[in-house]
PDB file of C-alpha atoms in Angstrom:
ATOM      1  CA  GLU F   1     -29.416 -34.863  19.670  1.00 78.00           C
ATOM      2  CA  LEU F   2     -31.611 -38.204  19.466  1.00 83.00           C
ATOM      3  CA  LYS F   3     -29.037 -41.113  19.164  1.00 87.00           C
ATOM      4  CA  VAL F   4     -30.607 -44.522  18.874  1.00 92.00           C
ATOM      5  CA  GLU F   5     -28.663 -48.231  19.826  1.00 93.00           C
ATOM      6  CA  GLN F   6     -29.465 -51.837  18.821  1.00 95.00           C
ATOM      7  CA  ASN F   7     -28.256 -54.531  20.804  1.00 95.00           C
ATOM      8  CA  PRO F   8     -27.448 -57.182  20.273  1.00 95.00           C
ATOM      9  CA  LEU F   9     -25.846 -56.363  17.273  1.00 94.00           C
ATOM     10  CA  PHE F  10     -25.161 -59.930  15.724  1.00 95.00           C
ATOM     11  CA  LEU F  11     -27.802 -62.993  16.776  1.00 93.00           C
ATOM     12  CA  SER F  12     -27.646 -66.457  16.058  1.00 94.00           C
ATOM     13  CA  MET F  13     -30.223 -68.630  16.885  1.00 91.00           C
ATOM     14  CA  GLN F  14     -31.654 -71.926  16.315  1.00 94.00           C
ATOM     15  CA  GLU F  15     -34.791 -72.553  14.658  1.00 95.00           C
ATOM     16  CA  GLY F  16     -37.873 -72.873  16.866  1.00 96.00           C
ATOM     17  CA  LYS F  17     -36.390 -70.302  19.651  1.00 95.00           C
ATOM     18  CA  ASN F  18     -37.666 -66.808  20.613  1.00 96.00           C
ATOM     19  CA  TYR F  19     -35.338 -63.750  20.934  1.00 94.00           C
ATOM     20  CA  THR F  20     -35.905 -60.044  21.341  1.00 96.00           C
ATOM     21  CA  ILE F  21     -34.389 -57.351  19.705  1.00 97.00           C
ATOM     22  CA  TYR F  22     -33.651 -54.138  21.625  1.00 97.00           C
ATOM     23  CA  CYS F  23     -33.650 -50.755  20.725  1.00 96.00           C
ATOM     24  CA  ASN F  24     -32.846 -48.021  23.347  1.00 94.00           C
ATOM     25  CA  TYR F  25     -32.931 -43.899  22.494  1.00 90.00           C
ATOM     26  CA  SER F  26     -31.458 -41.102  24.043  1.00 86.00           C
ATOM     27  CA  THR F  27     -33.951 -38.815  23.895  1.00 79.00           C
ATOM     28  CA  THR F  28     -37.900 -38.190  23.735  1.00 74.00           C
ATOM     29  CA  SER F  29     -38.828 -40.017  20.287  1.00 71.00           C
ATOM     30  CA  ASP F  30     -42.405 -40.509  19.878  1.00 73.00           C
ATOM     31  CA  ARG F  31     -41.931 -42.104  16.636  1.00 85.00           C
ATOM     32  CA  LEU F  32     -40.012 -45.676  16.005  1.00 92.00           C
ATOM     33  CA  TYR F  33     -39.686 -47.589  12.651  1.00 94.00           C
ATOM     34  CA  TRP F  34     -38.388 -51.107  11.937  1.00 97.00           C
ATOM     35  CA  TYR F  35     -37.128 -52.343   9.186  1.00 96.00           C
ATOM     36  CA  ARG F  36     -35.634 -55.481   7.382  1.00 97.00           C
ATOM     37  CA  GLN F  37     -32.531 -55.660   5.324  1.00 94.00           C
ATOM     38  CA  ASP F  38     -31.987 -58.571   3.133  1.00 93.00           C
ATOM     39  CA  PRO F  39     -28.266 -58.739   2.198  1.00 88.00           C
ATOM     40  CA  GLY F  40     -27.702 -56.533  -1.282  1.00 85.00           C
ATOM     41  CA  LYS F  41     -30.976 -55.490  -0.642  1.00 89.00           C
ATOM     42  CA  SER F  42     -33.181 -52.659   0.418  1.00 89.00           C
ATOM     43  CA  LEU F  43     -34.694 -51.507   3.600  1.00 93.00           C
ATOM     44  CA  GLU F  44     -38.402 -52.815   3.996  1.00 94.00           C
ATOM     45  CA  SER F  45     -40.401 -51.530   6.384  1.00 93.00           C
ATOM     46  CA  LEU F  46     -41.907 -53.936   9.055  1.00 96.00           C
ATOM     47  CA  PHE F  47     -43.570 -51.832  11.861  1.00 95.00           C
ATOM     48  CA  VAL F  48     -44.659 -48.120  12.696  1.00 93.00           C
ATOM     49  CA  LEU F  49     -44.881 -47.231  16.484  1.00 92.00           C
ATOM     50  CA  LEU F  50     -46.690 -43.988  16.996  1.00 86.00           C
ATOM     51  CA  SER F  51     -47.578 -43.958  20.262  1.00 81.00           C
ATOM     52  CA  ASN F  52     -46.534 -44.925  24.211  1.00 82.00           C
ATOM     53  CA  GLY F  53     -47.450 -48.841  24.785  1.00 85.00           C
ATOM     54  CA  ALA F  54     -48.074 -49.525  20.948  1.00 89.00           C
ATOM     55  CA  VAL F  55     -47.667 -52.758  20.096  1.00 93.00           C
ATOM     56  CA  LYS F  56     -47.832 -54.404  16.532  1.00 95.00           C
ATOM     57  CA  GLN F  57     -47.620 -58.231  15.124  1.00 96.00           C
ATOM     58  CA  GLU F  58     -47.053 -59.298  11.994  1.00 95.00           C
ATOM     59  CA  GLY F  59     -46.265 -63.530  11.712  1.00 96.00           C
ATOM     60  CA  ARG F  60     -43.791 -64.548  13.908  1.00 96.00           C
ATOM     61  CA  LEU F  61     -42.580 -60.424  14.934  1.00 97.00           C
ATOM     62  CA  MET F  62     -43.829 -58.528  17.337  1.00 98.00           C
ATOM     63  CA  ALA F  63     -42.871 -54.751  18.243  1.00 97.00           C
ATOM     64  CA  SER F  64     -43.734 -52.737  21.022  1.00 96.00           C
ATOM     65  CA  LEU F  65     -42.838 -49.357  21.942  1.00 93.00           C
ATOM     66  CA  ASP F  66     -41.948 -47.816  25.401  1.00 91.00           C
ATOM     67  CA  THR F  67     -41.664 -44.004  25.192  1.00 88.00           C
ATOM     68  CA  LYS F  68     -41.032 -43.728  28.938  1.00 89.00           C
ATOM     69  CA  ALA F  69     -38.319 -46.038  29.060  1.00 91.00           C
ATOM     70  CA  ARG F  70     -37.117 -44.902  25.718  1.00 91.00           C
ATOM     71  CA  LEU F  71     -37.121 -48.622  24.959  1.00 94.00           C
ATOM     72  CA  SER F  72     -38.285 -50.539  21.343  1.00 95.00           C
ATOM     73  CA  THR F  73     -38.180 -54.237  21.749  1.00 97.00           C
ATOM     74  CA  LEU F  74     -38.566 -56.753  18.268  1.00 98.00           C
ATOM     75  CA  HIS F  75     -39.639 -59.915  19.780  1.00 97.00           C
ATOM     76  CA  ILE F  76     -39.146 -62.832  17.857  1.00 96.00           C
ATOM     77  CA  THR F  77     -41.521 -66.051  17.922  1.00 96.00           C
ATOM     78  CA  ALA F  78     -40.433 -69.496  17.107  1.00 95.00           C
ATOM     79  CA  ALA F  79     -37.949 -68.453  14.339  1.00 95.00           C
ATOM     80  CA  VAL F  80     -37.488 -70.028  10.964  1.00 95.00           C
ATOM     81  CA  HIS F  81     -34.634 -69.610   8.606  1.00 95.00           C
ATOM     82  CA  ASP F  82     -36.388 -67.089   6.453  1.00 95.00           C
ATOM     83  CA  LEU F  83     -36.558 -64.634   9.307  1.00 96.00           C
ATOM     84  CA  SER F  84     -32.550 -64.241   8.583  1.00 96.00           C
ATOM     85  CA  ALA F  85     -31.749 -60.424   8.067  1.00 96.00           C
ATOM     86  CA  THR F  86     -30.688 -57.516   9.395  1.00 95.00           C
ATOM     87  CA  TYR F  87     -33.518 -55.711  11.515  1.00 97.00           C
ATOM     88  CA  PHE F  88     -32.872 -52.067  11.997  1.00 96.00           C
ATOM     89  CA  CYS F  89     -34.562 -49.497  14.266  1.00 95.00           C
ATOM     90  CA  ALA F  90     -35.165 -45.964  13.601  1.00 94.00           C
ATOM     91  CA  GLY F  91     -36.513 -42.900  15.562  1.00 91.00           C
ATOM     92  CA  SER F  92     -38.096 -39.728  14.717  1.00 86.00           C
ATOM     93  CA  THR F  93     -39.824 -36.986  16.630  1.00 75.00           C
ATOM     94  CA  SER F  94     -42.771 -35.650  15.673  1.00 68.00           C
ATOM     95  CA  GLY F  95     -42.488 -31.969  13.877  1.00 70.00           C
ATOM     96  CA  THR F  96     -39.069 -33.261  12.888  1.00 74.00           C
ATOM     97  CA  TYR F  97     -38.087 -34.765   9.903  1.00 82.00           C
ATOM     98  CA  LYS F  98     -34.859 -36.294  10.258  1.00 86.00           C
ATOM     99  CA  TYR F  99     -34.512 -39.803  11.217  1.00 90.00           C
ATOM    100  CA  ILE F 100     -31.625 -41.631  13.088  1.00 90.00           C
ATOM    101  CA  PHE F 101     -30.553 -45.317  12.314  1.00 92.00           C
ATOM    102  CA  GLY F 102     -29.639 -47.863  14.812  1.00 93.00           C
ATOM    103  CA  THR F 103     -26.505 -49.979  13.576  1.00 91.00           C
ATOM    104  CA  GLY F 104     -28.521 -52.883  12.936  1.00 94.00           C
ATOM    105  CA  THR F 105     -28.955 -56.599  14.255  1.00 95.00           C
ATOM    106  CA  ARG F 106     -27.894 -59.392  12.282  1.00 95.00           C
ATOM    107  CA  LEU F 107     -30.103 -62.364  12.815  1.00 96.00           C
ATOM    108  CA  LYS F 108     -29.157 -65.708  11.537  1.00 96.00           C
ATOM    109  CA  VAL F 109     -31.351 -68.597  12.363  1.00 96.00           C
ATOM    110  CA  LEU F 110     -29.411 -71.962  11.960  1.00 93.00           C
ATOM    111  CA  ALA F 111     -31.762 -75.167  10.661  1.00 85.00           C
TER     112      ALA F 111
ATOM    113  CA  GLY X   1     -47.944 -48.291  -7.910  1.00 57.00           C
ATOM    114  CA  ALA X   2     -44.488 -47.969  -8.666  1.00 80.00           C
ATOM    115  CA  GLY X   3     -41.879 -47.828  -5.643  1.00 91.00           C
ATOM    116  CA  VAL X   4     -38.740 -45.322  -5.332  1.00 94.00           C
ATOM    117  CA  SER X   5     -36.511 -46.447  -7.941  1.00 95.00           C
ATOM    118  CA  GLN X   6     -32.402 -45.558  -8.305  1.00 96.00           C
ATOM    119  CA  SER X   7     -30.038 -45.700 -11.035  1.00 96.00           C
ATOM    120  CA  PRO X   8     -27.490 -47.200 -11.836  1.00 97.00           C
ATOM    121  CA  SER X   9     -27.883 -50.198  -9.522  1.00 95.00           C
ATOM    122  CA  ASN X  10     -24.216 -50.858  -9.848  1.00 96.00           C
ATOM    123  CA  LYS X  11     -21.490 -48.219 -10.547  1.00 97.00           C
ATOM    124  CA  VAL X  12     -17.620 -49.046 -10.428  1.00 98.00           C
ATOM    125  CA  THR X  13     -15.831 -45.822 -11.244  1.00 98.00           C
ATOM    126  CA  GLU X  14     -11.968 -44.988 -10.994  1.00 97.00           C
ATOM    127  CA  LYS X  15     -10.537 -42.673  -8.074  1.00 97.00           C
ATOM    128  CA  GLY X  16     -11.088 -39.047  -9.171  1.00 97.00           C
ATOM    129  CA  LYS X  17     -13.743 -39.583 -11.475  1.00 98.00           C
ATOM    130  CA  ASP X  18     -17.553 -37.710 -10.938  1.00 98.00           C
ATOM    131  CA  VAL X  19     -20.239 -39.879 -10.351  1.00 98.00           C
ATOM    132  CA  GLU X  20     -24.067 -38.811 -10.462  1.00 98.00           C
ATOM    133  CA  LEU X  21     -26.871 -41.233  -8.999  1.00 98.00           C
ATOM    134  CA  ARG X  22     -30.202 -40.690  -9.803  1.00 97.00           C
ATOM    135  CA  CYS X  23     -33.403 -41.175  -7.524  1.00 97.00           C
ATOM    136  CA  ASP X  24     -37.230 -41.160  -8.820  1.00 96.00           C
ATOM    137  CA  PRO X  25     -39.666 -40.899  -5.476  1.00 95.00           C
ATOM    138  CA  ILE X  26     -42.924 -42.639  -5.692  1.00 93.00           C
ATOM    139  CA  SER X  27     -45.343 -39.796  -7.202  1.00 90.00           C
ATOM    140  CA  GLY X  28     -46.774 -37.649  -5.045  1.00 88.00           C
ATOM    141  CA  HIS X  29     -44.043 -38.354  -2.306  1.00 90.00           C
ATOM    142  CA  THR X  30     -42.949 -34.560  -1.040  1.00 89.00           C
ATOM    143  CA  ALA X  31     -40.109 -35.684   1.167  1.00 92.00           C
ATOM    144  CA  LEU X  32     -36.647 -37.262  -0.203  1.00 95.00           C
ATOM    145  CA  TYR X  33     -33.795 -38.412   1.550  1.00 96.00           C
ATOM    146  CA  TRP X  34     -30.424 -39.483   0.564  1.00 97.00           C
ATOM    147  CA  TYR X  35     -28.311 -42.051   2.921  1.00 96.00           C
ATOM    148  CA  ARG X  36     -25.224 -43.774   2.574  1.00 96.00           C
ATOM    149  CA  GLN X  37     -24.679 -47.016   4.213  1.00 94.00           C
ATOM    150  CA  SER X  38     -21.276 -48.579   3.944  1.00 90.00           C
ATOM    151  CA  LEU X  39     -20.503 -52.334   4.357  1.00 84.00           C
ATOM    152  CA  GLY X  40     -21.725 -54.102   7.743  1.00 80.00           C
ATOM    153  CA  GLN X  41     -23.284 -50.163   9.039  1.00 83.00           C
ATOM    154  CA  GLY X  42     -26.202 -48.373   9.491  1.00 85.00           C
ATOM    155  CA  LEU X  43     -27.715 -45.406   7.424  1.00 92.00           C
ATOM    156  CA  GLU X  44     -25.803 -42.314   7.572  1.00 92.00           C
ATOM    157  CA  PHE X  45     -27.994 -39.330   6.680  1.00 93.00           C
ATOM    158  CA  LEU X  46     -27.037 -37.331   3.781  1.00 95.00           C
ATOM    159  CA  ILE X  47     -29.696 -34.784   2.669  1.00 95.00           C
ATOM    160  CA  TYR X  48     -33.271 -34.004   2.815  1.00 93.00           C
ATOM    161  CA  PHE X  49     -35.418 -32.502   0.508  1.00 93.00           C
ATOM    162  CA  GLN X  50     -39.253 -31.164   1.280  1.00 90.00           C
ATOM    163  CA  GLY X  51     -41.037 -29.758  -1.611  1.00 85.00           C
ATOM    164  CA  ASN X  52     -39.583 -26.123  -2.730  1.00 83.00           C
ATOM    165  CA  SER X  53     -37.989 -25.717   0.615  1.00 87.00           C
ATOM    166  CA  ALA X  54     -34.398 -25.192   1.008  1.00 88.00           C
ATOM    167  CA  PRO X  55     -32.954 -28.422   1.519  1.00 91.00           C
ATOM    168  CA  ASP X  56     -31.227 -29.780   4.681  1.00 92.00           C
ATOM    169  CA  LYS X  57     -27.328 -30.510   3.709  1.00 92.00           C
ATOM    170  CA  SER X  58     -26.328 -31.173   7.200  1.00 90.00           C
ATOM    171  CA  GLY X  59     -25.206 -34.420   6.573  1.00 92.00           C
ATOM    172  CA  LEU X  60     -23.260 -34.353   3.368  1.00 95.00           C
ATOM    173  CA  PRO X  61     -19.891 -35.270   4.128  1.00 94.00           C
ATOM    174  CA  SER X  62     -17.846 -33.257   2.147  1.00 95.00           C
ATOM    175  CA  ASP X  63     -17.949 -30.476  -0.522  1.00 96.00           C
ATOM    176  CA  ARG X  64     -17.180 -33.135  -3.085  1.00 98.00           C
ATOM    177  CA  PHE X  65     -21.117 -34.280  -2.262  1.00 98.00           C
ATOM    178  CA  SER X  66     -23.922 -32.170  -4.107  1.00 97.00           C
ATOM    179  CA  ALA X  67     -27.389 -32.906  -4.497  1.00 96.00           C
ATOM    180  CA  GLU X  68     -30.323 -31.188  -6.529  1.00 95.00           C
ATOM    181  CA  ARG X  69     -33.889 -32.335  -6.674  1.00 94.00           C
ATOM    182  CA  THR X  70     -35.867 -31.129 -10.077  1.00 85.00           C
ATOM    183  CA  GLY X  71     -39.218 -30.370 -10.294  1.00 81.00           C
ATOM    184  CA  GLY X  72     -40.037 -31.382  -6.721  1.00 77.00           C
ATOM    185  CA  SER X  73     -39.518 -35.223  -8.161  1.00 90.00           C
ATOM    186  CA  VAL X  74     -36.387 -36.967  -9.369  1.00 95.00           C
ATOM    187  CA  SER X  75     -33.015 -36.073  -7.507  1.00 97.00           C
ATOM    188  CA  THR X  76     -29.428 -36.359  -8.431  1.00 97.00           C
ATOM    189  CA  LEU X  77     -26.522 -37.391  -6.025  1.00 98.00           C
ATOM    190  CA  THR X  78     -23.527 -35.819  -7.234  1.00 98.00           C
ATOM    191  CA  ILE X  79     -19.944 -37.240  -6.128  1.00 98.00           C
ATOM    192  CA  GLN X  80     -17.055 -34.995  -7.720  1.00 98.00           C
ATOM    193  CA  ARG X  81     -13.327 -36.378  -7.569  1.00 98.00           C
ATOM    194  CA  THR X  82     -14.542 -39.478  -5.631  1.00 98.00           C
ATOM    195  CA  GLN X  83     -12.049 -41.108  -3.343  1.00 97.00           C
ATOM    196  CA  GLN X  84     -11.959 -45.077  -2.444  1.00 96.00           C
ATOM    197  CA  GLU X  85     -14.033 -43.882   1.017  1.00 95.00           C
ATOM    198  CA  ASP X  86     -16.840 -43.514  -0.688  1.00 97.00           C
ATOM    199  CA  SER X  87     -17.398 -46.617  -1.864  1.00 97.00           C
ATOM    200  CA  ALA X  88     -20.659 -47.786  -0.172  1.00 96.00           C
ATOM    201  CA  VAL X  89     -24.323 -48.195  -1.041  1.00 95.00           C
ATOM    202  CA  TYR X  90     -26.582 -45.195  -1.625  1.00 97.00           C
ATOM    203  CA  LEU X  91     -29.903 -45.278  -0.600  1.00 96.00           C
ATOM    204  CA  CYS X  92     -33.074 -42.854  -1.600  1.00 97.00           C
ATOM    205  CA  ALA X  93     -35.946 -42.385   0.715  1.00 96.00           C
ATOM    206  CA  SER X  94     -39.161 -41.184  -0.109  1.00 95.00           C
ATOM    207  CA  ARG X  95     -42.319 -40.293   2.096  1.00 91.00           C
ATOM    208  CA  THR X  96     -45.413 -38.168   2.192  1.00 83.00           C
ATOM    209  CA  SER X  97     -46.094 -35.498   4.352  1.00 76.00           C
ATOM    210  CA  GLY X  98     -48.210 -36.209   7.541  1.00 71.00           C
ATOM    211  CA  GLY X  99     -49.695 -39.463   8.518  1.00 71.00           C
ATOM    212  CA  ASP X 100     -47.174 -41.443  10.143  1.00 78.00           C
ATOM    213  CA  ASN X 101     -44.130 -40.349   7.985  1.00 80.00           C
ATOM    214  CA  GLU X 102     -43.324 -43.787   7.233  1.00 87.00           C
ATOM    215  CA  GLN X 103     -40.193 -43.942   4.451  1.00 91.00           C
ATOM    216  CA  PHE X 104     -40.101 -46.171   1.318  1.00 93.00           C
ATOM    217  CA  PHE X 105     -36.429 -46.997   0.320  1.00 95.00           C
ATOM    218  CA  GLY X 106     -35.042 -47.674  -3.369  1.00 95.00           C
ATOM    219  CA  PRO X 107     -32.988 -50.707  -3.855  1.00 93.00           C
ATOM    220  CA  GLY X 108     -30.074 -48.552  -3.991  1.00 95.00           C
ATOM    221  CA  THR X 109     -26.707 -47.746  -5.647  1.00 97.00           C
ATOM    222  CA  ARG X 110     -23.607 -49.769  -5.081  1.00 96.00           C
ATOM    223  CA  LEU X 111     -20.810 -47.432  -5.706  1.00 97.00           C
ATOM    224  CA  THR X 112     -17.309 -48.868  -5.953  1.00 97.00           C
ATOM    225  CA  VAL X 113     -14.252 -46.592  -6.178  1.00 97.00           C
ATOM    226  CA  LEU X 114     -11.197 -48.242  -7.508  1.00 96.00           C
TER     227      LEU X 114
END
């Protein structure tokens, strides 16, 4: 059964700094999703990664997928306060319908 | 277009009471999911509906939990004889079949059992 682990669980960083959130998964997963959740809000889709080597970027966030290493990363460039939120990754396998979520990374960007 | 909607947004109930939570998926989305998110935790899968197929109820934590989906659209999650440990945010998501299988989430229902 697919298991998804994120690290770190908590991340406090200064504005302007770069950092990476890691998402490891245990078995074959050829679809990887990243979500953002603001306090008291629902999940907002950020990225959908469907193939090995996929890289997607939106603003200061860039996500990548390495299916051989069973690893996805969410890289934050020059963080700003508005990026403070909890970030979740979720994996699934084509032909199945279950999504397995990581425990989330709570990011706090300090001004 | 309209996204996934859920009602109520907040529900406070007394231990032992029954509650019903409602989800309106995006029109045309055949798949619908219910998740539970406890404070500061990730998402726990509860149940999955796909078209007219039998739902996958494997994530329901006890027989006090049930869900139905009428006409392949609106879904209701019912919790009977609520307990304090049922307090959580209940999220609904829907998606189309095929493509990148991206889920779209509703705003959630925050359930508090006193």
